[in-house]
Each structure stands twice: as structure tokens, then as C-alpha cells.
Short mmCIF file of N, CA and C in Angstrom, two decimals:
data_model
loop_
_atom_site.label_atom_id
_atom_site.label_comp_id
_atom_site.label_asym_id
_atom_site.label_seq_id
_atom_site.Cartn_x
_atom_site.Cartn_y
_atom_site.Cartn_z
N MET A 158 27.05 -30.84 -6.48
CA MET A 158 25.65 -30.47 -6.38
C MET A 158 24.81 -31.41 -7.21
N GLN A 159 23.70 -31.90 -6.66
CA GLN A 159 22.83 -32.83 -7.36
C GLN A 159 21.88 -32.07 -8.28
N ASN A 160 21.52 -32.73 -9.39
CA ASN A 160 20.48 -32.18 -10.25
C ASN A 160 19.14 -32.42 -9.57
N GLU A 161 18.36 -31.36 -9.44
CA GLU A 161 17.05 -31.51 -8.83
C GLU A 161 16.01 -31.66 -9.91
N THR A 162 15.13 -32.61 -9.74
CA THR A 162 14.06 -32.86 -10.68
C THR A 162 12.78 -32.25 -10.15
N THR A 163 12.11 -31.51 -11.01
CA THR A 163 10.82 -30.94 -10.63
C THR A 163 9.73 -31.93 -10.95
N SER A 164 8.87 -32.16 -9.99
CA SER A 164 7.74 -33.06 -10.17
C SER A 164 6.45 -32.29 -9.93
N VAL A 165 5.47 -32.57 -10.77
CA VAL A 165 4.16 -31.94 -10.62
C VAL A 165 3.12 -33.06 -10.58
N LEU A 166 2.32 -33.07 -9.51
CA LEU A 166 1.26 -34.05 -9.35
C LEU A 166 -0.08 -33.36 -9.50
N THR A 167 -0.94 -33.93 -10.37
CA THR A 167 -2.29 -33.44 -10.54
C THR A 167 -3.24 -34.62 -10.38
N ILE A 168 -4.23 -34.45 -9.51
CA ILE A 168 -5.27 -35.47 -9.35
C ILE A 168 -6.59 -34.78 -9.66
N GLU A 169 -7.23 -35.21 -10.73
CA GLU A 169 -8.47 -34.59 -11.18
C GLU A 169 -9.67 -35.37 -10.64
N GLN A 170 -10.43 -34.73 -9.78
CA GLN A 170 -11.66 -35.28 -9.21
C GLN A 170 -11.48 -36.69 -8.66
N GLN A 171 -10.33 -36.95 -8.09
CA GLN A 171 -9.97 -38.26 -7.54
C GLN A 171 -10.09 -39.39 -8.56
N LYS A 172 -10.07 -39.07 -9.86
CA LYS A 172 -10.26 -40.07 -10.91
C LYS A 172 -9.08 -40.20 -11.87
N LYS A 173 -8.27 -39.15 -12.03
CA LYS A 173 -7.16 -39.20 -12.97
C LYS A 173 -5.91 -38.63 -12.33
N ILE A 174 -4.81 -39.37 -12.45
CA ILE A 174 -3.51 -38.98 -11.91
C ILE A 174 -2.61 -38.59 -13.07
N THR A 175 -1.98 -37.44 -12.97
CA THR A 175 -0.96 -37.02 -13.91
C THR A 175 0.24 -36.59 -13.09
N LEU A 176 1.43 -37.11 -13.43
CA LEU A 176 2.62 -36.85 -12.62
C LEU A 176 3.83 -36.74 -13.53
N THR A 177 4.68 -35.75 -13.27
CA THR A 177 5.94 -35.61 -14.01
C THR A 177 7.10 -35.93 -13.08
N GLY A 178 8.26 -36.21 -13.65
CA GLY A 178 9.44 -36.51 -12.86
C GLY A 178 9.50 -37.93 -12.35
N VAL A 179 8.72 -38.83 -12.94
CA VAL A 179 8.70 -40.23 -12.51
C VAL A 179 9.92 -40.96 -13.07
N GLU A 180 10.67 -41.60 -12.21
CA GLU A 180 11.84 -42.36 -12.62
C GLU A 180 11.49 -43.79 -13.02
N SER A 181 10.56 -44.40 -12.26
CA SER A 181 10.16 -45.77 -12.58
C SER A 181 8.79 -46.09 -12.01
N VAL A 182 8.12 -47.03 -12.67
CA VAL A 182 6.88 -47.61 -12.15
C VAL A 182 7.30 -48.91 -11.50
N ASP A 183 7.25 -48.97 -10.18
CA ASP A 183 7.77 -50.12 -9.44
C ASP A 183 6.78 -51.27 -9.37
N ALA A 184 5.49 -50.96 -9.27
CA ALA A 184 4.44 -51.99 -9.22
C ALA A 184 3.10 -51.32 -9.46
N PHE A 185 2.19 -52.10 -10.01
CA PHE A 185 0.82 -51.59 -10.13
C PHE A 185 -0.15 -52.75 -10.17
N SER A 186 -1.33 -52.49 -9.65
CA SER A 186 -2.42 -53.46 -9.67
C SER A 186 -3.72 -52.67 -9.75
N ASP A 187 -4.81 -53.35 -9.65
CA ASP A 187 -6.13 -52.72 -9.69
C ASP A 187 -6.34 -51.77 -8.49
N THR A 188 -5.61 -52.01 -7.39
CA THR A 188 -5.83 -51.24 -6.17
C THR A 188 -4.63 -50.43 -5.69
N GLU A 189 -3.48 -50.53 -6.37
CA GLU A 189 -2.29 -49.83 -5.90
C GLU A 189 -1.33 -49.54 -7.05
N ILE A 190 -0.70 -48.35 -6.99
CA ILE A 190 0.36 -47.99 -7.93
C ILE A 190 1.55 -47.52 -7.09
N ARG A 191 2.74 -48.06 -7.38
CA ARG A 191 3.97 -47.66 -6.68
C ARG A 191 4.95 -47.10 -7.70
N LEU A 192 5.46 -45.91 -7.41
CA LEU A 192 6.37 -45.21 -8.30
C LEU A 192 7.61 -44.75 -7.55
N THR A 193 8.68 -44.45 -8.29
CA THR A 193 9.84 -43.75 -7.74
C THR A 193 9.87 -42.39 -8.40
N VAL A 194 9.86 -41.33 -7.57
CA VAL A 194 9.85 -39.96 -8.04
C VAL A 194 10.96 -39.21 -7.33
N ALA A 195 11.91 -38.69 -8.09
CA ALA A 195 13.04 -37.95 -7.52
C ALA A 195 13.73 -38.74 -6.41
N GLY A 196 13.89 -40.03 -6.62
CA GLY A 196 14.58 -40.89 -5.65
C GLY A 196 13.76 -41.31 -4.45
N LYS A 197 12.51 -40.87 -4.37
CA LYS A 197 11.64 -41.24 -3.25
C LYS A 197 10.48 -42.08 -3.75
N LYS A 198 9.96 -42.91 -2.87
CA LYS A 198 8.85 -43.79 -3.22
C LYS A 198 7.52 -43.04 -3.08
N MET A 199 6.62 -43.32 -4.00
CA MET A 199 5.28 -42.75 -3.96
C MET A 199 4.30 -43.87 -4.18
N ARG A 200 3.20 -43.86 -3.41
CA ARG A 200 2.21 -44.92 -3.51
C ARG A 200 0.81 -44.33 -3.55
N PHE A 201 0.03 -44.82 -4.50
CA PHE A 201 -1.38 -44.46 -4.61
C PHE A 201 -2.19 -45.70 -4.30
N THR A 202 -3.19 -45.58 -3.46
CA THR A 202 -4.10 -46.69 -3.22
C THR A 202 -5.52 -46.24 -3.55
N GLY A 203 -6.32 -47.21 -3.96
CA GLY A 203 -7.70 -46.91 -4.35
C GLY A 203 -8.31 -48.12 -5.03
N ALA A 204 -8.99 -47.89 -6.16
CA ALA A 204 -9.67 -48.97 -6.87
C ALA A 204 -9.70 -48.68 -8.36
N HIS A 205 -9.78 -49.74 -9.13
CA HIS A 205 -9.95 -49.68 -10.60
C HIS A 205 -8.83 -48.92 -11.31
N PHE A 206 -7.59 -49.03 -10.81
CA PHE A 206 -6.48 -48.32 -11.45
C PHE A 206 -6.12 -48.92 -12.80
N LYS A 207 -5.83 -48.04 -13.73
CA LYS A 207 -5.30 -48.41 -15.05
C LYS A 207 -4.22 -47.42 -15.39
N VAL A 208 -3.02 -47.91 -15.74
CA VAL A 208 -1.95 -47.03 -16.18
C VAL A 208 -2.26 -46.65 -17.62
N LEU A 209 -2.38 -45.36 -17.87
CA LEU A 209 -2.70 -44.87 -19.21
C LEU A 209 -1.45 -44.65 -20.03
N SER A 210 -0.40 -44.10 -19.41
CA SER A 210 0.86 -43.89 -20.14
C SER A 210 2.00 -43.68 -19.16
N PHE A 211 3.21 -44.02 -19.63
CA PHE A 211 4.44 -43.76 -18.90
C PHE A 211 5.58 -43.65 -19.89
N SER A 212 6.31 -42.55 -19.83
CA SER A 212 7.49 -42.35 -20.66
C SER A 212 8.70 -42.22 -19.75
N LYS A 213 9.55 -43.22 -19.77
CA LYS A 213 10.75 -43.19 -18.92
C LYS A 213 11.65 -42.03 -19.33
N GLY A 214 11.69 -41.73 -20.62
CA GLY A 214 12.55 -40.64 -21.10
C GLY A 214 12.15 -39.28 -20.56
N SER A 215 10.86 -38.98 -20.57
CA SER A 215 10.40 -37.67 -20.10
C SER A 215 9.94 -37.69 -18.65
N GLY A 216 9.65 -38.88 -18.12
CA GLY A 216 9.16 -39.00 -16.74
C GLY A 216 7.68 -38.72 -16.59
N ALA A 217 6.97 -38.63 -17.73
CA ALA A 217 5.53 -38.35 -17.69
C ALA A 217 4.75 -39.63 -17.41
N PHE A 218 3.81 -39.56 -16.48
CA PHE A 218 3.00 -40.71 -16.07
C PHE A 218 1.55 -40.28 -15.95
N SER A 219 0.63 -41.15 -16.35
CA SER A 219 -0.79 -40.89 -16.11
C SER A 219 -1.51 -42.21 -15.87
N ALA A 220 -2.55 -42.12 -15.05
CA ALA A 220 -3.36 -43.29 -14.70
C ALA A 220 -4.77 -42.83 -14.38
N SER A 221 -5.70 -43.77 -14.46
CA SER A 221 -7.07 -43.47 -14.07
C SER A 221 -7.49 -44.46 -12.99
N GLY A 222 -8.53 -44.11 -12.25
CA GLY A 222 -9.03 -44.95 -11.18
C GLY A 222 -9.58 -44.10 -10.06
N GLU A 223 -9.93 -44.73 -8.96
CA GLU A 223 -10.48 -44.02 -7.80
C GLU A 223 -9.40 -43.88 -6.75
N VAL A 224 -8.83 -42.69 -6.62
CA VAL A 224 -7.73 -42.44 -5.69
C VAL A 224 -8.29 -42.20 -4.29
N SER A 225 -7.81 -42.97 -3.30
CA SER A 225 -8.25 -42.76 -1.93
C SER A 225 -7.11 -42.34 -1.00
N LEU A 226 -5.86 -42.67 -1.36
CA LEU A 226 -4.73 -42.33 -0.49
C LEU A 226 -3.48 -42.16 -1.33
N VAL A 227 -2.66 -41.16 -0.96
CA VAL A 227 -1.37 -40.93 -1.60
C VAL A 227 -0.32 -40.87 -0.51
N ARG A 228 0.77 -41.62 -0.68
CA ARG A 228 1.89 -41.57 0.25
C ARG A 228 3.15 -41.23 -0.53
N TYR A 229 3.95 -40.35 0.03
CA TYR A 229 5.19 -39.93 -0.62
C TYR A 229 6.34 -40.02 0.36
N GLY A 230 7.45 -40.65 -0.07
CA GLY A 230 8.61 -40.77 0.79
C GLY A 230 8.27 -41.53 2.05
N GLY A 231 8.74 -41.03 3.18
CA GLY A 231 8.47 -41.68 4.47
C GLY A 231 7.20 -41.17 5.13
N ALA A 232 6.50 -40.27 4.45
CA ALA A 232 5.30 -39.67 5.04
C ALA A 232 4.22 -40.73 5.22
N LYS A 233 3.42 -40.56 6.23
CA LYS A 233 2.33 -41.50 6.51
C LYS A 233 1.10 -41.22 5.66
N GLY A 234 1.11 -40.15 4.88
CA GLY A 234 0.00 -39.88 3.98
C GLY A 234 -1.15 -39.12 4.61
N LYS A 235 -0.99 -38.67 5.84
CA LYS A 235 -2.11 -38.01 6.50
C LYS A 235 -2.48 -36.70 5.82
N PHE A 236 -1.50 -35.97 5.32
CA PHE A 236 -1.80 -34.73 4.61
C PHE A 236 -2.69 -35.00 3.40
N PHE A 237 -2.28 -35.95 2.56
CA PHE A 237 -3.05 -36.26 1.36
C PHE A 237 -4.38 -36.92 1.72
N GLN A 238 -4.39 -37.72 2.76
CA GLN A 238 -5.60 -38.40 3.17
C GLN A 238 -6.69 -37.39 3.55
N ARG A 239 -6.30 -36.31 4.21
CA ARG A 239 -7.26 -35.27 4.59
C ARG A 239 -7.82 -34.57 3.36
N LEU A 240 -7.06 -34.50 2.29
CA LEU A 240 -7.55 -33.86 1.07
C LEU A 240 -8.72 -34.61 0.47
N PHE A 241 -8.79 -35.92 0.68
CA PHE A 241 -9.80 -36.75 0.02
C PHE A 241 -11.04 -36.99 0.87
N LYS A 242 -11.15 -36.35 2.02
CA LYS A 242 -12.33 -36.55 2.87
C LYS A 242 -13.46 -35.69 2.43
#
């Protein structure tokens, strides 16, 4: 049986991202952040991103910026995209 990791994603007013259960920060730029969460890929796109903190030990991650799209795993992001309209 695999250990399951609980992840909690909070996006405050499309300006601040807080996420638990992050295994790695794969890439980041001013317009995109790519993470691995519970073995799946997660991508945030937007503008003016800044990584505020990341603890590999605890899996806690936070960033600021203008979030316009979130994609998780193989999903096309349509669920999250509708949240931001």
C-alpha cells in the first residue's frame, strides 16, 4: 500500500498561492510555475509570479502573482479555468 500525501491548495483573490504536499519545484518564471505534487505535475500560469517560500522537508510552498490558469495532472485545466472567469 502506498503512502498517500494530502495536499491543500489555497488561492487568495487570484494573487497568492499556498500549497502543501509539494515534492519539488520543477520550473518557475515570471509567467509560469511548475510543481510536482503527490507524483503528479501541477502548473500555474499568469503574470508577475514570485516564489515566496518552499520547504522540501514539509512540502509547504507559497508564491504571489496574478493566477489565470491552474493545471493538475493530465487535466486540461478547464475546471480551474472556469473558477477564474
